CSV table of C-alpha atoms in Angstrom, one decimal:
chain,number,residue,atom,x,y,z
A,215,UNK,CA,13.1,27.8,-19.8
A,216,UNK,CA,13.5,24.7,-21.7
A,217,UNK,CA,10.6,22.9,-23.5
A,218,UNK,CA,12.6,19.7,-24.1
A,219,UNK,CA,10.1,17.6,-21.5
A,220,UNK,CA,6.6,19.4,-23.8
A,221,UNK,CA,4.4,17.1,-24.7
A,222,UNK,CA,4.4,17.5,-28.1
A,223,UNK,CA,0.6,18.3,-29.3
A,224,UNK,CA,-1.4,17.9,-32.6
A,225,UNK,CA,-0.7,21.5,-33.0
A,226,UNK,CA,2.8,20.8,-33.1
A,227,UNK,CA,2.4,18.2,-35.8
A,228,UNK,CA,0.3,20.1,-37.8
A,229,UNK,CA,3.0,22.5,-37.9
A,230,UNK,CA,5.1,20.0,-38.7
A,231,UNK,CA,3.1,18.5,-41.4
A,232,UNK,CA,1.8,22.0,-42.9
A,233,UNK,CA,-1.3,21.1,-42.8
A,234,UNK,CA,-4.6,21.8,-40.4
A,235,UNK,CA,-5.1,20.4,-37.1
A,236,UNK,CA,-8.8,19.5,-38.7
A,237,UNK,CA,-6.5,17.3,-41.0
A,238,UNK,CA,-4.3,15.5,-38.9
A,239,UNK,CA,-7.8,14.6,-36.5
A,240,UNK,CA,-9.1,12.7,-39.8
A,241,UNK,CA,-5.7,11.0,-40.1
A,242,UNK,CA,-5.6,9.5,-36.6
A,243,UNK,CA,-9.4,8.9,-36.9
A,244,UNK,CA,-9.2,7.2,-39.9
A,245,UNK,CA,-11.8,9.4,-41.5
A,246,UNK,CA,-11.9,10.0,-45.1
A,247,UNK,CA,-11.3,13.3,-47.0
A,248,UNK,CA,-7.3,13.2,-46.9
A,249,UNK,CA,-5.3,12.3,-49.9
A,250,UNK,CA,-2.4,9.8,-49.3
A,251,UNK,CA,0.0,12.1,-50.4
A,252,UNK,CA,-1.0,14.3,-46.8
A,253,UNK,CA,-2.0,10.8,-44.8
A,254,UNK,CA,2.0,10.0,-45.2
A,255,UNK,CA,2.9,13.5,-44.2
A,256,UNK,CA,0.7,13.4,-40.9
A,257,UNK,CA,1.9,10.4,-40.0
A,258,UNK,CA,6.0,10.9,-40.8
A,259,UNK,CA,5.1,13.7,-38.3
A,260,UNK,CA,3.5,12.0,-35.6
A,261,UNK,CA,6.6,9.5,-35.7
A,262,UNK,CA,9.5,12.2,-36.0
A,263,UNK,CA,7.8,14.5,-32.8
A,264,UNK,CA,7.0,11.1,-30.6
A,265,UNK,CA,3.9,12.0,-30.6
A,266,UNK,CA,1.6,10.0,-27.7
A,267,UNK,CA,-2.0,10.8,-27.1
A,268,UNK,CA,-3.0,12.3,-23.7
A,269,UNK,CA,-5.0,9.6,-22.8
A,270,UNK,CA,-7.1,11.3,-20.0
A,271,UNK,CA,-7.6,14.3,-22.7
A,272,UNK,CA,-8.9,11.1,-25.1
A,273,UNK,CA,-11.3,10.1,-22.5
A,274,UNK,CA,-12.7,13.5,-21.8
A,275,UNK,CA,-13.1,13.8,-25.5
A,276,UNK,CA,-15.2,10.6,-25.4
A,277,UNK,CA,-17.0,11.3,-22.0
A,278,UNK,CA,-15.0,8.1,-20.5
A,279,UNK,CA,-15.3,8.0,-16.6
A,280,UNK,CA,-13.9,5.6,-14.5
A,281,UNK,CA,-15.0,5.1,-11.0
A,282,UNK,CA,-12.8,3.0,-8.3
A,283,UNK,CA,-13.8,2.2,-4.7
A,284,UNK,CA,-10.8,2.0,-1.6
A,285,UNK,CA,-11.9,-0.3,1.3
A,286,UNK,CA,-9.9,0.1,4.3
A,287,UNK,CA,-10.6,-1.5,8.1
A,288,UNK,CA,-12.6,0.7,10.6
A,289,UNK,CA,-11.2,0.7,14.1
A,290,UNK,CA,-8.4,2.7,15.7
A,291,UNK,CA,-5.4,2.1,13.7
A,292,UNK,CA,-3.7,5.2,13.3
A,293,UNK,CA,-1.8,3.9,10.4
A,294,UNK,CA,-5.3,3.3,7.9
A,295,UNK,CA,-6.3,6.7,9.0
A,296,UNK,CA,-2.9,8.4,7.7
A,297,UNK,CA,-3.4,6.1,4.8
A,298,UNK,CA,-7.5,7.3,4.3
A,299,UNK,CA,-6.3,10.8,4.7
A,300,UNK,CA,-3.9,9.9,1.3
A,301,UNK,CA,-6.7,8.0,-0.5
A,302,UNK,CA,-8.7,11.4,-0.4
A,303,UNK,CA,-6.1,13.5,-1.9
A,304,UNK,CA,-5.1,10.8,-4.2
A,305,UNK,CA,-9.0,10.4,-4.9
A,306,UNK,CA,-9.2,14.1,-5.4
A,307,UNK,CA,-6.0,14.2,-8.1
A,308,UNK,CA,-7.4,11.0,-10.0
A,309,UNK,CA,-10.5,13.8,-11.2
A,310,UNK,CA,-7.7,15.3,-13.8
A,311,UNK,CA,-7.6,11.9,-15.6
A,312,UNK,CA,-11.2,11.6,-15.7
A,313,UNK,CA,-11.3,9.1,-12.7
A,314,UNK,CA,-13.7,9.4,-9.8
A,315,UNK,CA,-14.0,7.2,-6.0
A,316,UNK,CA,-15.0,6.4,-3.1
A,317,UNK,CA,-13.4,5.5,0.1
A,318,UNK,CA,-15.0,3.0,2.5
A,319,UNK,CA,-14.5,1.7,6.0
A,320,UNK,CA,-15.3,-2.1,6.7
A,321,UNK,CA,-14.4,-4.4,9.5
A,322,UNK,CA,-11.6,-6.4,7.3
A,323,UNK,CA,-11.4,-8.7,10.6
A,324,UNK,CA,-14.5,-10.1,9.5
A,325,UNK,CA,-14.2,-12.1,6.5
A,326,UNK,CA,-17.7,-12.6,6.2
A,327,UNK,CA,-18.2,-8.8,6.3
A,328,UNK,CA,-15.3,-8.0,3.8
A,329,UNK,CA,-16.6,-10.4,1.0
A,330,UNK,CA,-20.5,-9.4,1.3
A,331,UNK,CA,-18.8,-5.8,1.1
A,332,UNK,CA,-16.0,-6.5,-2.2
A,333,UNK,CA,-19.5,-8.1,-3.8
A,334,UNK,CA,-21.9,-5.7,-3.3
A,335,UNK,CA,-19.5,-3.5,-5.4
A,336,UNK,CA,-19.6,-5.4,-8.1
A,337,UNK,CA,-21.5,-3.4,-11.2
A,338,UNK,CA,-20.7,-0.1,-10.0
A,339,UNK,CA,-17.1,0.5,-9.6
A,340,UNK,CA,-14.6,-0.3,-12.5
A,341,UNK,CA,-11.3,-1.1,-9.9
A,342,UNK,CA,-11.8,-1.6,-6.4
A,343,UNK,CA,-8.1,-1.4,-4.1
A,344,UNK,CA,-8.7,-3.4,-0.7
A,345,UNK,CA,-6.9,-4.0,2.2
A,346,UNK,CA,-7.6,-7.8,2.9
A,347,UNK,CA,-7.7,-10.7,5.1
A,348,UNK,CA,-6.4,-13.9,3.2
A,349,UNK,CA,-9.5,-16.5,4.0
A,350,UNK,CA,-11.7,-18.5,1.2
A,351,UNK,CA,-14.6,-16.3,1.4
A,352,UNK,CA,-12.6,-13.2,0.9
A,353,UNK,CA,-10.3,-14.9,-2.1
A,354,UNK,CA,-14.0,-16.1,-3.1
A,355,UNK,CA,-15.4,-12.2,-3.7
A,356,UNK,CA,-12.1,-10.9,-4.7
A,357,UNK,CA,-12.0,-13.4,-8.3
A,358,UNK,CA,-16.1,-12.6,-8.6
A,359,UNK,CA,-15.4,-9.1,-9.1
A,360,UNK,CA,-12.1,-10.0,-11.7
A,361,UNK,CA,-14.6,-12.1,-13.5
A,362,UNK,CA,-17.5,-9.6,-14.0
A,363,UNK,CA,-15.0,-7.2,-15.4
A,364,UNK,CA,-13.6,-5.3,-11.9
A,365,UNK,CA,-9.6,-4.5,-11.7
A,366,UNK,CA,-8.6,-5.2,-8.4
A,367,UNK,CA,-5.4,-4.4,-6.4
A,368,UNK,CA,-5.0,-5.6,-2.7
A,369,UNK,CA,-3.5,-2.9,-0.1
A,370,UNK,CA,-0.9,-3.3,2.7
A,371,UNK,CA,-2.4,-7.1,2.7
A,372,UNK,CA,-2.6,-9.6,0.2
A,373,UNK,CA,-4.6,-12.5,-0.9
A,374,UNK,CA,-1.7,-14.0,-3.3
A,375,UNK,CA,-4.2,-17.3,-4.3
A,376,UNK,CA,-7.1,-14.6,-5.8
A,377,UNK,CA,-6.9,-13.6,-9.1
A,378,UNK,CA,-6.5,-9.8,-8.1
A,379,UNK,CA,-4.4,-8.2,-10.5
A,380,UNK,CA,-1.3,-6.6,-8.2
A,381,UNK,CA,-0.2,-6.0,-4.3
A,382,UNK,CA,0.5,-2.6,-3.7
A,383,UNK,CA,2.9,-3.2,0.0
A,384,UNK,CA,5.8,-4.1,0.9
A,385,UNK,CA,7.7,-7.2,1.5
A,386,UNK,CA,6.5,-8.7,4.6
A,387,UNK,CA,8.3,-11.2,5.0
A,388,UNK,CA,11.7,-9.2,4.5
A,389,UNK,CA,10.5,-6.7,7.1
A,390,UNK,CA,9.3,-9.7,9.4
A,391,UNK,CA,13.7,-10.6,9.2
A,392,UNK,CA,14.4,-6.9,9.3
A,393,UNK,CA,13.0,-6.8,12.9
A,394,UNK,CA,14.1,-9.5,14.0
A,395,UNK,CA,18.0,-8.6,13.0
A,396,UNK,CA,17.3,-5.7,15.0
A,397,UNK,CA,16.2,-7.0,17.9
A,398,UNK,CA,18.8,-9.5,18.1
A,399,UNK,CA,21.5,-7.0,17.4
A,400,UNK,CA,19.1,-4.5,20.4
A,401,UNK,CA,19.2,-7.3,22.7
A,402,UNK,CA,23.1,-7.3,23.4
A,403,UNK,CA,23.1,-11.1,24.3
A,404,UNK,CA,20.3,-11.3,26.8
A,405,UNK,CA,18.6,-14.5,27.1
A,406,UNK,CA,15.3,-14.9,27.4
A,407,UNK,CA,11.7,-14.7,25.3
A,408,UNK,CA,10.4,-12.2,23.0
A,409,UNK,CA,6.8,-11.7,22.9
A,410,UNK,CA,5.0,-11.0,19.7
A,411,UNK,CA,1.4,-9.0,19.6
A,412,UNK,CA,-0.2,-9.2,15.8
A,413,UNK,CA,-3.3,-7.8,14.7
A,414,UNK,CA,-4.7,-11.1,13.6
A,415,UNK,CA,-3.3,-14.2,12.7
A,416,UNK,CA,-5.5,-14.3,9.2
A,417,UNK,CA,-4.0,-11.5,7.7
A,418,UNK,CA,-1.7,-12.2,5.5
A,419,UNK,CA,0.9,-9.4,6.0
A,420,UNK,CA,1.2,-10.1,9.8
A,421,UNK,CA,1.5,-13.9,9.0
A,422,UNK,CA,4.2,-13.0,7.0
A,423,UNK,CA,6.0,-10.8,9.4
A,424,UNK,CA,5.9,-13.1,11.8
A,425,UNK,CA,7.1,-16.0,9.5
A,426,UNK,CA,10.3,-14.0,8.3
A,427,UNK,CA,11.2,-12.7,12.3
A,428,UNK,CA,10.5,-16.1,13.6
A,429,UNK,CA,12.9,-17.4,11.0
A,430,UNK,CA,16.0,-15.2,11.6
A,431,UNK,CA,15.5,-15.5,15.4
A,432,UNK,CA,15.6,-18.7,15.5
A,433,UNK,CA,18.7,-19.5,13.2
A,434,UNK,CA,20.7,-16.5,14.1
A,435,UNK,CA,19.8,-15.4,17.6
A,436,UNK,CA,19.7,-18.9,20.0
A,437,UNK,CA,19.9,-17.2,22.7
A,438,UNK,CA,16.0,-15.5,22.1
A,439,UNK,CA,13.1,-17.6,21.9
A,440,UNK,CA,9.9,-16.6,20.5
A,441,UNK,CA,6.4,-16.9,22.6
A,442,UNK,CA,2.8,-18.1,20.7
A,443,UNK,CA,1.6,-14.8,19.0
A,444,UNK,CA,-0.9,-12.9,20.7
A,445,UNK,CA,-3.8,-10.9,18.7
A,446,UNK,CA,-4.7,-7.5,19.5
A,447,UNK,CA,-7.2,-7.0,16.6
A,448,UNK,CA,-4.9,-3.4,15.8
A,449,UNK,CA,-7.2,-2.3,18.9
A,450,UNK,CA,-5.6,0.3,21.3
A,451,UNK,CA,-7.3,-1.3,24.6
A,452,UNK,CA,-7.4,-4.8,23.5
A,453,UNK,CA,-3.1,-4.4,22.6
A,454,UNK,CA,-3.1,-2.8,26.5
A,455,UNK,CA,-4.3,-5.8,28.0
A,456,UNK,CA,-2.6,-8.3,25.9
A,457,UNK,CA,0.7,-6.7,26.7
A,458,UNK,CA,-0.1,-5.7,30.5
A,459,UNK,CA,-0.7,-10.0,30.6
A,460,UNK,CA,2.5,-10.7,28.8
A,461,UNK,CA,4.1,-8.3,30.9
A,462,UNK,CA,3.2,-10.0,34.2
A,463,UNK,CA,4.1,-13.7,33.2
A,464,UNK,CA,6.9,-12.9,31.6
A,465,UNK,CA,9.1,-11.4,34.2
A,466,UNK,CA,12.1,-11.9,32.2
A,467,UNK,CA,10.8,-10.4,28.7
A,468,UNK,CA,13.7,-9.9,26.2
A,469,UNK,CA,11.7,-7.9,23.5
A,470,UNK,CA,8.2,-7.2,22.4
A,471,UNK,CA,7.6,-7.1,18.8
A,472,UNK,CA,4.2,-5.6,17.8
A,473,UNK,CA,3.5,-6.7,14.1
A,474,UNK,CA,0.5,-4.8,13.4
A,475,UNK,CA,-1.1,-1.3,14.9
A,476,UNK,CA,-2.1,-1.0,18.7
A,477,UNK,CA,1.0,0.0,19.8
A,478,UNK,CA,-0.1,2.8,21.6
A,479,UNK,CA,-1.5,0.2,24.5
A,480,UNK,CA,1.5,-1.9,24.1
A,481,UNK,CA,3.8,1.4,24.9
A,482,UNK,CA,1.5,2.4,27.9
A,483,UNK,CA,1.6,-0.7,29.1
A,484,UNK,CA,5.1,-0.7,29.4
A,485,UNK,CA,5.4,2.4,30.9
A,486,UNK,CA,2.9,1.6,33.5
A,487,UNK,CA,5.2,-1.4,34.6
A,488,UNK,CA,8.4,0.6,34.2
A,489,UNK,CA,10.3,-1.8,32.2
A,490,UNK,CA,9.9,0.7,29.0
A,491,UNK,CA,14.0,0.7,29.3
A,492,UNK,CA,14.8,-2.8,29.7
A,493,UNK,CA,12.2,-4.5,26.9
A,494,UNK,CA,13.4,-4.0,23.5
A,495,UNK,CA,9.5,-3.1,21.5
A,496,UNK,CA,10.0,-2.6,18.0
A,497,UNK,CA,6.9,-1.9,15.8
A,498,UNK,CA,5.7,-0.9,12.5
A,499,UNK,CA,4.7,2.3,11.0
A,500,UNK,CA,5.8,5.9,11.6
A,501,UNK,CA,2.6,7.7,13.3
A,502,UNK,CA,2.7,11.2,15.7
A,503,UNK,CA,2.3,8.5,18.6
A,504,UNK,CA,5.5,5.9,17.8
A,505,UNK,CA,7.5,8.8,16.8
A,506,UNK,CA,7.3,10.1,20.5
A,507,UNK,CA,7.5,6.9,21.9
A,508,UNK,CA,10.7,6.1,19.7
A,509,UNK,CA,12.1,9.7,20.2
A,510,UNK,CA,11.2,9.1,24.5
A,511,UNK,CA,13.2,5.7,24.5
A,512,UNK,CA,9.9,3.5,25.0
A,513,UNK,CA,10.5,2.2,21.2
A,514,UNK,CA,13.5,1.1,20.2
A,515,UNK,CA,13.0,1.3,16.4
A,516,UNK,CA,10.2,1.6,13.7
A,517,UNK,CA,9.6,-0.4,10.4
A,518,UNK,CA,7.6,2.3,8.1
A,519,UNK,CA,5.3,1.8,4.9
A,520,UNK,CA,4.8,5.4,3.0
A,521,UNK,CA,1.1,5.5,3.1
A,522,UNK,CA,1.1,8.1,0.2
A,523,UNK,CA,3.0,6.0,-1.8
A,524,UNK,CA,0.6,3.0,-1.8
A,525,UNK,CA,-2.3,5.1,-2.4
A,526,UNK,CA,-1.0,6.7,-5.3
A,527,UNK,CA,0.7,3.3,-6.5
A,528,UNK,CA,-2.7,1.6,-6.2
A,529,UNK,CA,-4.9,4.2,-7.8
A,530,UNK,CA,-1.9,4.6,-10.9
A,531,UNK,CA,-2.3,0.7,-10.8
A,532,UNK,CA,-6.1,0.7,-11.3
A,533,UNK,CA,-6.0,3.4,-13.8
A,534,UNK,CA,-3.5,1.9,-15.8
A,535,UNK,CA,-5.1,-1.5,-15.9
A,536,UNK,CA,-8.5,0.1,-17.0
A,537,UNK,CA,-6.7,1.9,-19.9
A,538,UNK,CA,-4.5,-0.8,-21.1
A,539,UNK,CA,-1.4,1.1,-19.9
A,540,UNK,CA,1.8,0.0,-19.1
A,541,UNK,CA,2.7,-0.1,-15.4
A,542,UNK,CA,6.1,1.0,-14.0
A,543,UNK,CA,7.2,-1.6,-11.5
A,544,UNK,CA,10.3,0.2,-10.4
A,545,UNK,CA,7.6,3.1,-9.3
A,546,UNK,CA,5.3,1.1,-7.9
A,547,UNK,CA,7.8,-1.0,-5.8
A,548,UNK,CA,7.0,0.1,-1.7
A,549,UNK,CA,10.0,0.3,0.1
A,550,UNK,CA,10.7,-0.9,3.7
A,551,UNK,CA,12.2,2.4,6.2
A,552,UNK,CA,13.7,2.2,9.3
A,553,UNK,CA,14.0,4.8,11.6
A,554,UNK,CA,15.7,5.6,14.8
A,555,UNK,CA,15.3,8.2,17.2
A,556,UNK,CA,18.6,9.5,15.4
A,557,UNK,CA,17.4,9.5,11.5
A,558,UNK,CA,13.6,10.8,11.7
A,559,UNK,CA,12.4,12.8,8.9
């Protein structure tokens, strides 16, 4: 097998160099004891082999720890708790690079509760990813923790005006004009409104959706009209009863479009009112419940997030801020899926 992608070690420039691996230690130290004669020789080797320190190998050497916090909403959105059920085995990973955290669940819904939450972190974690609601007090907590020190990287939600140091998500708007192509193109000419059931109104990803699917419906689909958002707080029963009340004074419903989680309520309300067939419901995020409900006809298509992927994006981002490294953003770019019945994985 081929040792072509080895990290090259200080063994192998020792090697290299002819001398001990005692000696090249003094040379990258800058210790004394090593004539300049060897120092050039070291260091000729160190260039010719590429070699790059191991930096969680550096920090064990040092007893460096670093200790982040992930703050997700509470509640019954099956789409944080695939992306909890990530942030522990990303958590558990991150101990091989000498990196240690927590996982908590908050009511993001709740400003008020979010920011006393993001500040009572403050001194004892080193990077903190959040999932967050765009309001003052929140933006408020978010730049105290960047100024006593804290890395911070905002999750599926962003608060663009804080100072936090990167979004880990994807484009919201884009998959906002993604659904709404759909649904125009699902519709097949029908005339008539399209409801629209968000989460809530102050977070900024659903504010987002909704601005980039308001926008394409209304330039490129006339024929569709758009009705005043309703929230449903990502809350199974609350969704229910927002959609069994659109349902009933909306008789001629075009589409549904459910911009945040819930959408289990939404789909039984549907069903309960037997116009699952004739109401075009597209939602976000591929869970064991849409994937029936797309495979059974009730959904008509899904917009997916890899949960996996952000939580390893946003712990590589925290890591890699706290260490001075470079981030990759091709790597850490989230794309948006869509899936059909016809292309799940």
């Amino acid at each position: 097998m081929s040792n072509r992608h080895r990290r090259t070690t200080l063994v192998d420039v020792a090697e290299a160099a002819g001398v001990s691996l005692a000696t090249v230690d003094r040379v990258l130290n800058h210790r004394p004891g090593v004539s300049p004669r060897t120092m050039e020789r070291v260091e000729q080797s160190l260039v010719r082999l590429g070699y790059r320190p191991d930096p969680a190998a550096v920090r064990l050497a040092r007893g460096i720890q670093y200790q982040f916090c992930f703050v997700l909403p509470t509640g019954t959105n099956t789409f944080m708790s695939l992306l909890a059920a990530q942030v522990d085995r990303t958590l558990m990973s991150l101990a091989e690079q000498q990196a240690y955290g927590d996982l908590l669940r908050v009511d993001v819904f709740d400003p008020y509760v979010l920011a006393d939450t993001l500040r009572g972190l403050i001194g004892r974690y080193h990077g903190v990813a959040t999932v967050a609601l765009d309001h003052p007090v929140v933006r408020d907590a978010i730049d105290a923790m960047v100024e006593a020190g804290m890395v911070v990287v905002t999750l599926v939600s962003d608060v663009p005006n804080s100072r936090r140091h990167r979004y880990v998500g994807i484009d919201n708007s884009a998959a906002g004009r993604t659904v709404a192509t759909l649904m125009g193109r699902f519709s097949a000419q029908r005339r008539g409104p399209i409801g629209i059931i968000a989460g809530s109104l102050a977070l900024r990803d659903h504010a987002e959706r909704m601005f980039g699917f308001q926008q394409v419906i209304a330039s490129e689909y006339p024929h569709l009209h758009t009705l005043p958002a309703l929230e449903g707080r990502d809350d199974t029963q609350r969704c229910r009863q927002v959609a069994d009340k659109l349902l009933a004074e909306q008789p001629d419903l075009v589409g549904i479009y459910s911009v945040g989680a819930g959408n289990r309520g939404i789909a039984d309300a549907l069903e309960a009112a037997s116009r699952a067939r004739d109401v075009v419901f597209i939602a976000h995020e591929l869970t064991d419940f849409s994937r029936r409900y797309l495979i059974h006809g009730t959904m008509a298509a899904i917009i997916n997030q890899d949960p996996g992927h952000e939580a390893r994006s946003a712990a590589r981002i925290l890591l890699a801020h706290c260490t001075n490294q470079p981030v990759i953003a091709d790597q850490e770019r989230i794309r948006i899926d869509i899936f059909l019945r016809d292309n799940l994985p």
